[in-house]
mmCIF file of C-alpha atoms in Angstrom:
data_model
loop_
_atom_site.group_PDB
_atom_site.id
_atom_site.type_symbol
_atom_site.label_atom_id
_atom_site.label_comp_id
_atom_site.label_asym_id
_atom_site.label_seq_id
_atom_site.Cartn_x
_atom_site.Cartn_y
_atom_site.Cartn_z
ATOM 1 C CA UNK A 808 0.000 0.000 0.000
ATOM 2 C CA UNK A 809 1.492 3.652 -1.005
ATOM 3 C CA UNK A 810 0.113 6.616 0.628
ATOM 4 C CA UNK A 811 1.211 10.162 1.504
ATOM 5 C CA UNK A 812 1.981 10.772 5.277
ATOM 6 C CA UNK A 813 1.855 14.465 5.867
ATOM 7 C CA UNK A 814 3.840 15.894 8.795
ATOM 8 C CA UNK A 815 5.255 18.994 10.876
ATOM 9 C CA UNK A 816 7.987 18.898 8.062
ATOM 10 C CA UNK A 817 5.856 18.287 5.114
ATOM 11 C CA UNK A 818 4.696 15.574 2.795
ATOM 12 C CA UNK A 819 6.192 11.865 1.883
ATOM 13 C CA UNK A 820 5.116 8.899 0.216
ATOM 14 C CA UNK A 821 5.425 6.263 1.898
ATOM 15 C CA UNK A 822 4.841 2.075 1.580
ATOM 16 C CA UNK A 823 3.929 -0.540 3.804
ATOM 17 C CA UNK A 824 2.880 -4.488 3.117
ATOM 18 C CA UNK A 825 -0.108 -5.791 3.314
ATOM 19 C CA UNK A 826 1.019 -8.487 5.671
ATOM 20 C CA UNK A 827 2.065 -5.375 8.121
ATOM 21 C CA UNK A 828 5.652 -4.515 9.840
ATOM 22 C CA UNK A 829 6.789 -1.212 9.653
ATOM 23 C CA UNK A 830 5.529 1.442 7.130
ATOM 24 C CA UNK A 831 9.624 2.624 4.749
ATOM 25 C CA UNK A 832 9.663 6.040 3.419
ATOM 26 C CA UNK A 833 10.159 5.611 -0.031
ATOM 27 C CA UNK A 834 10.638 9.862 -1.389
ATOM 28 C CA UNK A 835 10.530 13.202 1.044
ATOM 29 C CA UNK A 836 8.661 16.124 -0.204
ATOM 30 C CA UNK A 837 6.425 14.008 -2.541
ATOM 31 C CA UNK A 838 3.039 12.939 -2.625
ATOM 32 C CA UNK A 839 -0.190 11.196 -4.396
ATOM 33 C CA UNK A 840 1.774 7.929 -5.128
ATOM 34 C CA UNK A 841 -0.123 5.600 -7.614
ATOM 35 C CA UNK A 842 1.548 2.321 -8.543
ATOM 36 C CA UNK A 843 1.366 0.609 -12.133
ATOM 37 C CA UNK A 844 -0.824 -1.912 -13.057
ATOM 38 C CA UNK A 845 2.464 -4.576 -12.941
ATOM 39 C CA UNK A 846 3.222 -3.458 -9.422
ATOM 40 C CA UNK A 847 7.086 -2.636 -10.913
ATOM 41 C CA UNK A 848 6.519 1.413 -10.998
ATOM 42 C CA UNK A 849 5.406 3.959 -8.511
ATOM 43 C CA UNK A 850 4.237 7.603 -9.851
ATOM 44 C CA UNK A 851 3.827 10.413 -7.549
ATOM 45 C CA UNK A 852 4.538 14.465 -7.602
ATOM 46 C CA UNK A 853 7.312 16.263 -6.439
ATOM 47 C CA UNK A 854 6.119 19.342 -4.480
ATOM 48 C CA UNK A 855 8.778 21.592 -4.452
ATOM 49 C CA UNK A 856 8.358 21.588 -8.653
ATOM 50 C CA UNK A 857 5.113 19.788 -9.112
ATOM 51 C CA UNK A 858 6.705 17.263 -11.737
ATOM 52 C CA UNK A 859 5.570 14.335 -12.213
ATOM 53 C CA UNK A 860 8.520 11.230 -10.986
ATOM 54 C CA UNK A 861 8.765 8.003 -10.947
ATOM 55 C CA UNK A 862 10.602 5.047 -8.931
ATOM 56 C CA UNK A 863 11.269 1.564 -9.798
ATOM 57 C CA UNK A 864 10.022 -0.702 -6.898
ATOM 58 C CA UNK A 865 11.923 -3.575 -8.221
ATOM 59 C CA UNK A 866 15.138 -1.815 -7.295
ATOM 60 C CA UNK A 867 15.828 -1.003 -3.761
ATOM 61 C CA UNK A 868 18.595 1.133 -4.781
ATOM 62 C CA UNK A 869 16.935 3.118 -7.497
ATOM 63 C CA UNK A 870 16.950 6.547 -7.732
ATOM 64 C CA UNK A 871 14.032 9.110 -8.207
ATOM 65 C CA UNK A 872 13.418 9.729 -11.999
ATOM 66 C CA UNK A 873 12.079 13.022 -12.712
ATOM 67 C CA UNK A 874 9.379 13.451 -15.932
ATOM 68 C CA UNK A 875 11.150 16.367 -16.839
ATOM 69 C CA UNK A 876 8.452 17.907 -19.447
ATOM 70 C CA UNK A 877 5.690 17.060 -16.914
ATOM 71 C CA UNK A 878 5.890 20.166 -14.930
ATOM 72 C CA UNK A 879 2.874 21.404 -12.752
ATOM 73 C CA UNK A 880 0.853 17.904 -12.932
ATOM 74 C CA UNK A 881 -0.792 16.881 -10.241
ATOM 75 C CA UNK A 882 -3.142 13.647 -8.782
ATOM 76 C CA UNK A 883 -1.269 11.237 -11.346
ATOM 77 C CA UNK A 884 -3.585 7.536 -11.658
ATOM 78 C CA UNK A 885 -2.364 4.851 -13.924
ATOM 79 C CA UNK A 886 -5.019 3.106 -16.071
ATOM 80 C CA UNK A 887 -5.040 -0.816 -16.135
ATOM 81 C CA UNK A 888 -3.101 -0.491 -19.170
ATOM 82 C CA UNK A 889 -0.673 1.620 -17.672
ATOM 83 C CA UNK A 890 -1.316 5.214 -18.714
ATOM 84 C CA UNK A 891 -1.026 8.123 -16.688
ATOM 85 C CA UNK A 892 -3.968 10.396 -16.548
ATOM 86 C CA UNK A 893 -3.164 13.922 -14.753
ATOM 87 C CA UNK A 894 -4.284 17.049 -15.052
ATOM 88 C CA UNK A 895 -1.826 20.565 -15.493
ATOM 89 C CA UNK A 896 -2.271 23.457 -14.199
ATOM 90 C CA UNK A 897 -0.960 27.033 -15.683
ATOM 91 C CA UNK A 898 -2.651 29.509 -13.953
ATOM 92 C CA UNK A 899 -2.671 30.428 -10.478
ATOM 93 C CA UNK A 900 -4.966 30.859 -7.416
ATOM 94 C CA UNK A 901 -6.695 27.733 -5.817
ATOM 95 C CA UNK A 902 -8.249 25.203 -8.548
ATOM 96 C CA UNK A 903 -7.184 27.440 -11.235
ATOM 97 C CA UNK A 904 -9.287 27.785 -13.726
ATOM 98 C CA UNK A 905 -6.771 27.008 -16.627
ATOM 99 C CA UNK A 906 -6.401 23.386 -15.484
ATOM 100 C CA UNK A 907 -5.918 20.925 -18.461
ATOM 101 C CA UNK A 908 -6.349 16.805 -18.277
ATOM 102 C CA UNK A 909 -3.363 15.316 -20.185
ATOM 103 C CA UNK A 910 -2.006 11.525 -20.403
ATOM 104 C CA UNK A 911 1.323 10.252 -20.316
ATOM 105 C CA UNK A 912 1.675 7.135 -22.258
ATOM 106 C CA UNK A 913 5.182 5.061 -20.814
ATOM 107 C CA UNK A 914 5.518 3.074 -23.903
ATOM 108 C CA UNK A 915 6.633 5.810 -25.797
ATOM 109 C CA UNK A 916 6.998 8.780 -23.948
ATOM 110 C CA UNK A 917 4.461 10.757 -25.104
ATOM 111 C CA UNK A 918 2.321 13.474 -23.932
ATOM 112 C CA UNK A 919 -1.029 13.788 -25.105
ATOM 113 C CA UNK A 920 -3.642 16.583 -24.104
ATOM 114 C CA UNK A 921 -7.095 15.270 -23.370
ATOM 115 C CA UNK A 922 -8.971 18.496 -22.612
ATOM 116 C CA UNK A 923 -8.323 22.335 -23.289
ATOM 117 C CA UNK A 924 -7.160 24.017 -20.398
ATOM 118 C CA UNK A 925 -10.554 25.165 -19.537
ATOM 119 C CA UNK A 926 -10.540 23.851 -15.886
ATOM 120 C CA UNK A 927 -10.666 20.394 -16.166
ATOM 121 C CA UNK A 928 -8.946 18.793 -13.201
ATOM 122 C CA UNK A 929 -9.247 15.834 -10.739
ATOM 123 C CA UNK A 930 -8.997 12.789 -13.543
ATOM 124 C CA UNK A 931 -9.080 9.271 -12.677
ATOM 125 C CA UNK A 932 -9.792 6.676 -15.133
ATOM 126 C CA UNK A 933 -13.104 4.518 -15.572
ATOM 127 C CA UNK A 934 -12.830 0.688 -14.600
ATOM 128 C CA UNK A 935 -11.453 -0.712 -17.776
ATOM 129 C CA UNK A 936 -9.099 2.480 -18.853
ATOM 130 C CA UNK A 937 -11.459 3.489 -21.995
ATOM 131 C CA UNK A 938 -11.805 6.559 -20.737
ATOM 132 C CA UNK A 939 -10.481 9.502 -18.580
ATOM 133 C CA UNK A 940 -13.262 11.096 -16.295
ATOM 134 C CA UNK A 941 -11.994 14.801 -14.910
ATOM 135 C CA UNK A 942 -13.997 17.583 -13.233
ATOM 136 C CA UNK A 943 -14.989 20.429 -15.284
ATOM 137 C CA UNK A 944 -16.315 23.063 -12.813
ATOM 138 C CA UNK A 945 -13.535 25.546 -14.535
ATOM 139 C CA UNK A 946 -15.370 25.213 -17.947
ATOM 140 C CA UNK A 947 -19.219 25.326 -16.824
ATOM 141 C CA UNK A 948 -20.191 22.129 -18.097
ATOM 142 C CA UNK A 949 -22.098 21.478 -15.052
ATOM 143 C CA UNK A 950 -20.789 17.872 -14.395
ATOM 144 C CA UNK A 951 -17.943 15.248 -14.691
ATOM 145 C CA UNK A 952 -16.702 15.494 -18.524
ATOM 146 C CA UNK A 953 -15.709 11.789 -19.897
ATOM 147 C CA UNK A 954 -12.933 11.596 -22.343
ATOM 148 C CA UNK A 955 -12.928 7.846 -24.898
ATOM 149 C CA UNK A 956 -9.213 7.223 -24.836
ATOM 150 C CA UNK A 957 -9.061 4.456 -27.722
ATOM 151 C CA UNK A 958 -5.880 1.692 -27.936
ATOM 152 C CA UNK A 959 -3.939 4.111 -29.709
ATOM 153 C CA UNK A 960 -4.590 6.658 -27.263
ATOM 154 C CA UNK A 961 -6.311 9.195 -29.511
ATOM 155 C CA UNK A 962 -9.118 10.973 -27.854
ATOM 156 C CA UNK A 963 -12.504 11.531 -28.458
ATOM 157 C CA UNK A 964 -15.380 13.898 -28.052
ATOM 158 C CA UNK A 965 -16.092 14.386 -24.681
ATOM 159 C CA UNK A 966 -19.835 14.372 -22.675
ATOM 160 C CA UNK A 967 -20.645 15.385 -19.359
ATOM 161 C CA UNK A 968 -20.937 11.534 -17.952
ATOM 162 C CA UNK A 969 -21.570 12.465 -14.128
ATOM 163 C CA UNK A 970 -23.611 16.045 -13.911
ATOM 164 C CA UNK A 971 -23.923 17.684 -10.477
ATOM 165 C CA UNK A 972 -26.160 16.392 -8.561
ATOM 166 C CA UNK A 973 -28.870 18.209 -7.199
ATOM 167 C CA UNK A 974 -29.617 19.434 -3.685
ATOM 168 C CA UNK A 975 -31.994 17.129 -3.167
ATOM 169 C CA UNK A 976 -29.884 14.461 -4.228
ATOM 170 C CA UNK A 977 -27.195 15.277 -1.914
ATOM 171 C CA UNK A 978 -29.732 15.903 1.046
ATOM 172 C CA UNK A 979 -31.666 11.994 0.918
ATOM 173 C CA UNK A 980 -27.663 11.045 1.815
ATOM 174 C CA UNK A 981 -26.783 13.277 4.647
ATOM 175 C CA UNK A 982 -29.059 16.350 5.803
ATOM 176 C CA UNK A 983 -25.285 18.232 6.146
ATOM 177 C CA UNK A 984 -26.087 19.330 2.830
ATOM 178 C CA UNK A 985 -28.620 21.605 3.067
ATOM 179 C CA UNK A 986 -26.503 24.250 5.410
ATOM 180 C CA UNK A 987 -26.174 27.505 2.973
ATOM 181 C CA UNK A 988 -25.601 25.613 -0.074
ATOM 182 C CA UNK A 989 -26.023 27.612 -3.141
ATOM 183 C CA UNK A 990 -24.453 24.858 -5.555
ATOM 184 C CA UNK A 991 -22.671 21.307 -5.476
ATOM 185 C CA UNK A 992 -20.199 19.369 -7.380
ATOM 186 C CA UNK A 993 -18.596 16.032 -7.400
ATOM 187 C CA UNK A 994 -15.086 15.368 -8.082
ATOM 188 C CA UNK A 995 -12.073 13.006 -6.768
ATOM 189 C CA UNK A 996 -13.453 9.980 -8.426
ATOM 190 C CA UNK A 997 -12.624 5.625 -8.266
ATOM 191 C CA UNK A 998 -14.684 3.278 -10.160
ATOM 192 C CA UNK A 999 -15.448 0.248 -7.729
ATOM 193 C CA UNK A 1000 -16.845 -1.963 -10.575
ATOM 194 C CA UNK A 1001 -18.169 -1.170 -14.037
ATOM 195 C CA UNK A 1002 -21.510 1.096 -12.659
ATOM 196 C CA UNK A 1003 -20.712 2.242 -9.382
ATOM 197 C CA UNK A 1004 -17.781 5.077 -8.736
ATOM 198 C CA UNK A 1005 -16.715 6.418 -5.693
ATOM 199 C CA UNK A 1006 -17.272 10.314 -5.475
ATOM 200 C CA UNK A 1007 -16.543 13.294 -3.189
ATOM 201 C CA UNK A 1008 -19.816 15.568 -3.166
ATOM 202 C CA UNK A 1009 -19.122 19.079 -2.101
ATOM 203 C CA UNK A 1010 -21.576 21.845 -0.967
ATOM 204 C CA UNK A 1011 -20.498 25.662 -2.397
ATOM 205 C CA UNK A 1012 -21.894 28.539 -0.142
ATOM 206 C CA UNK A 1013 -22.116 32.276 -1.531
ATOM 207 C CA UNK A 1014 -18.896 33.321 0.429
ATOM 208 C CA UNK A 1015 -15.728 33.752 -1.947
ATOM 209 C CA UNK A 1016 -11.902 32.562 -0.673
ATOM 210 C CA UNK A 1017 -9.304 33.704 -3.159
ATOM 211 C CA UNK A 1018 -11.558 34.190 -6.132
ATOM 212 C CA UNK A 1019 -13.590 31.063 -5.213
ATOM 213 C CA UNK A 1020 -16.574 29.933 -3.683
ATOM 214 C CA UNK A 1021 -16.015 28.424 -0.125
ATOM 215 C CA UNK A 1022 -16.373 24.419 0.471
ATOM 216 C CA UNK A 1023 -18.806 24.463 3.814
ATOM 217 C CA UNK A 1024 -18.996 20.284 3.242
ATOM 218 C CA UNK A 1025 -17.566 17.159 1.777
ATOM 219 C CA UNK A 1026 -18.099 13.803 1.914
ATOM 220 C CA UNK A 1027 -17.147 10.185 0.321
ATOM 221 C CA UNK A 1028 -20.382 8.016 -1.419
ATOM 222 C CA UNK A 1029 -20.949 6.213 -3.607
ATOM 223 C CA UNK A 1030 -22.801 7.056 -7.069
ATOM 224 C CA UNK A 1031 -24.675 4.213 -8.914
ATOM 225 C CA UNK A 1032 -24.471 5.717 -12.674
ATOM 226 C CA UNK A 1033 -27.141 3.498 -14.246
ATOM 227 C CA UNK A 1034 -29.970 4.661 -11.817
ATOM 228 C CA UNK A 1035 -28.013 7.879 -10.544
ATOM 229 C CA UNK A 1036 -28.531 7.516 -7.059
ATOM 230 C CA UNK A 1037 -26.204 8.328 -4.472
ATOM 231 C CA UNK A 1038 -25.062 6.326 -1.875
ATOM 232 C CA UNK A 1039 -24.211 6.547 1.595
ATOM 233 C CA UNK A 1040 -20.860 4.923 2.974
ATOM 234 C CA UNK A 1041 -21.920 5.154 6.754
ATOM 235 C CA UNK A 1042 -21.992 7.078 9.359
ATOM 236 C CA UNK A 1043 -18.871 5.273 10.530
ATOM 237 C CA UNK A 1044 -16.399 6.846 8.375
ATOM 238 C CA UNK A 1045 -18.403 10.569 8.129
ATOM 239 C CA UNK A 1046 -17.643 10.426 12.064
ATOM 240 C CA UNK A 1047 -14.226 9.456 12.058
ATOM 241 C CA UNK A 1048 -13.073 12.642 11.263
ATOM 242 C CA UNK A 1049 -14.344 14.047 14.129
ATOM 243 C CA UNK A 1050 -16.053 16.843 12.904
ATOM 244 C CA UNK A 1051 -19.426 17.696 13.530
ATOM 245 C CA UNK A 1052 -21.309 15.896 10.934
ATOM 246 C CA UNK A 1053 -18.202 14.787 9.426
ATOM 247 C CA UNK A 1054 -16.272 15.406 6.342
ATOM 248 C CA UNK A 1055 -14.097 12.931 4.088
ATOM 249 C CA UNK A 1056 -12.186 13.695 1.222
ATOM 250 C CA UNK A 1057 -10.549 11.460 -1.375
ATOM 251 C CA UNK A 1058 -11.259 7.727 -1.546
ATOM 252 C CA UNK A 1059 -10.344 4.691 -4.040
ATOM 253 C CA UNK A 1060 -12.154 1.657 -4.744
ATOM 254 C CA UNK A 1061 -10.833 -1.733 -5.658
ATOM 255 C CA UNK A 1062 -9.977 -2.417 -9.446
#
């Protein structure tokens, strides 16, 4: 298992076996590690330059290797046939609206934009890697834009696949939802199976921080796409985080 461990002296990815013992720190000042398919590579971002690195987990004395031309990338997932969707950012502020989704293909180094840089951020890959699913608050499409990705990684028109749901939605889940909202969204995606993807719904009040509307709420469930009804993941996991009603962030399903 790879994860980030964030402390007083910053971020680091980190691994630790399934079978337990004791968690090795595997790069400093580095974080959202997601392995390959073949269990041989791990991808993650350096902070200090937001580039997207690699290390080979089949060599315990192998060095970081830096993507050099994949500056400013950020929440890197690796299809099951081993592409890396990401998204780039060129602007600045917080979730800038010139985000763009890209894929790096390992085969043969290439870079290929998916999206224009129209705010399209938060990517993560549907269950059999056909497609690359991103958030498009940025661009006003309303929803979660889908991208076809055929085998030789040309890309297709894109649809709004997931659109926002509605407050009612959001409110049959958790009542949490209906404190000041003026608008929601769902991002930070993770197919569990073919229909069913794990989501982040957030609730957008009419206060702005730094250009942007403030996040009052968040919390993991789980969408059904073929009926569109949301899911809840229990109280158990909402309360964990200690805050009243709860709030949970980024979650991933198994593939």
């Amino acid at each position: 298992v790879y994860f980030t461990q964030s402390t007083g002296s910053g971020d680091s990815v980190v691994g630790i076996s399934v079978d337990g013992g004791e968690a090795k720190l595997l790069v400093k000042e580095a974080n959202n590690p997601f392995p390959s398919p073949d269990g041989k590579t791990l991808y993650f971002t350096l902070k200090k330059k937001f580039l997207l690195a690699t290390l080979d987990l089949t060599d315990a004395t192998a060095k970081v290797q830096e993507l050099e031309k994949l500056i400013s990338t950020h929440e890197s997932q690796v299809s099951t046939s081993g592409v890396v969707g990401f998204y780039k950012t060129g602007g600045s502020g917080r979730g800038s609206n010139t985000a763009q989704a890209m894929m790096y293909i390992p085969s043969t180094g290439e870079i290929v934009e998916v999206s224009p840089a129209d705010g399209t951020a938060h990517c993560f890959w549907n269950y059999d890697g056909s497609a690359l699913y991103c958030n498009n608050a940025g661009g006003g499409s309303g929803g979660i834009l889908s991208f076809s990705i055929s085998e030789d990684f040309s890309v297709g028109e894109s649809s709004v696949a997931i659109p926002f749901p509605k407050f009612t939605d959001l409110e049959s889940v958790d009542p949490q939802f209906d404190k000041d909202c003026i608008n929601t969204a769902v991002f930070y995606g993770s197919f569990c199976d073919e229909n069913q993807v794990m989501l982040t719904a957030g609730c957008y009040t009419k206060n702005m921080v730094d250009g942007e509307r403030e996040q009052e709420f968040t919390q993991t469930m789980i969408l059904d796409i073929d009926s569109g009804e949301y899911l809840p993941l229990g109280k158990n996991i909402v309360e964990a985080y200690g805050a009243p009603g709860g709030t949970t962030w980024e979650g991933s399903c198994v593939l």
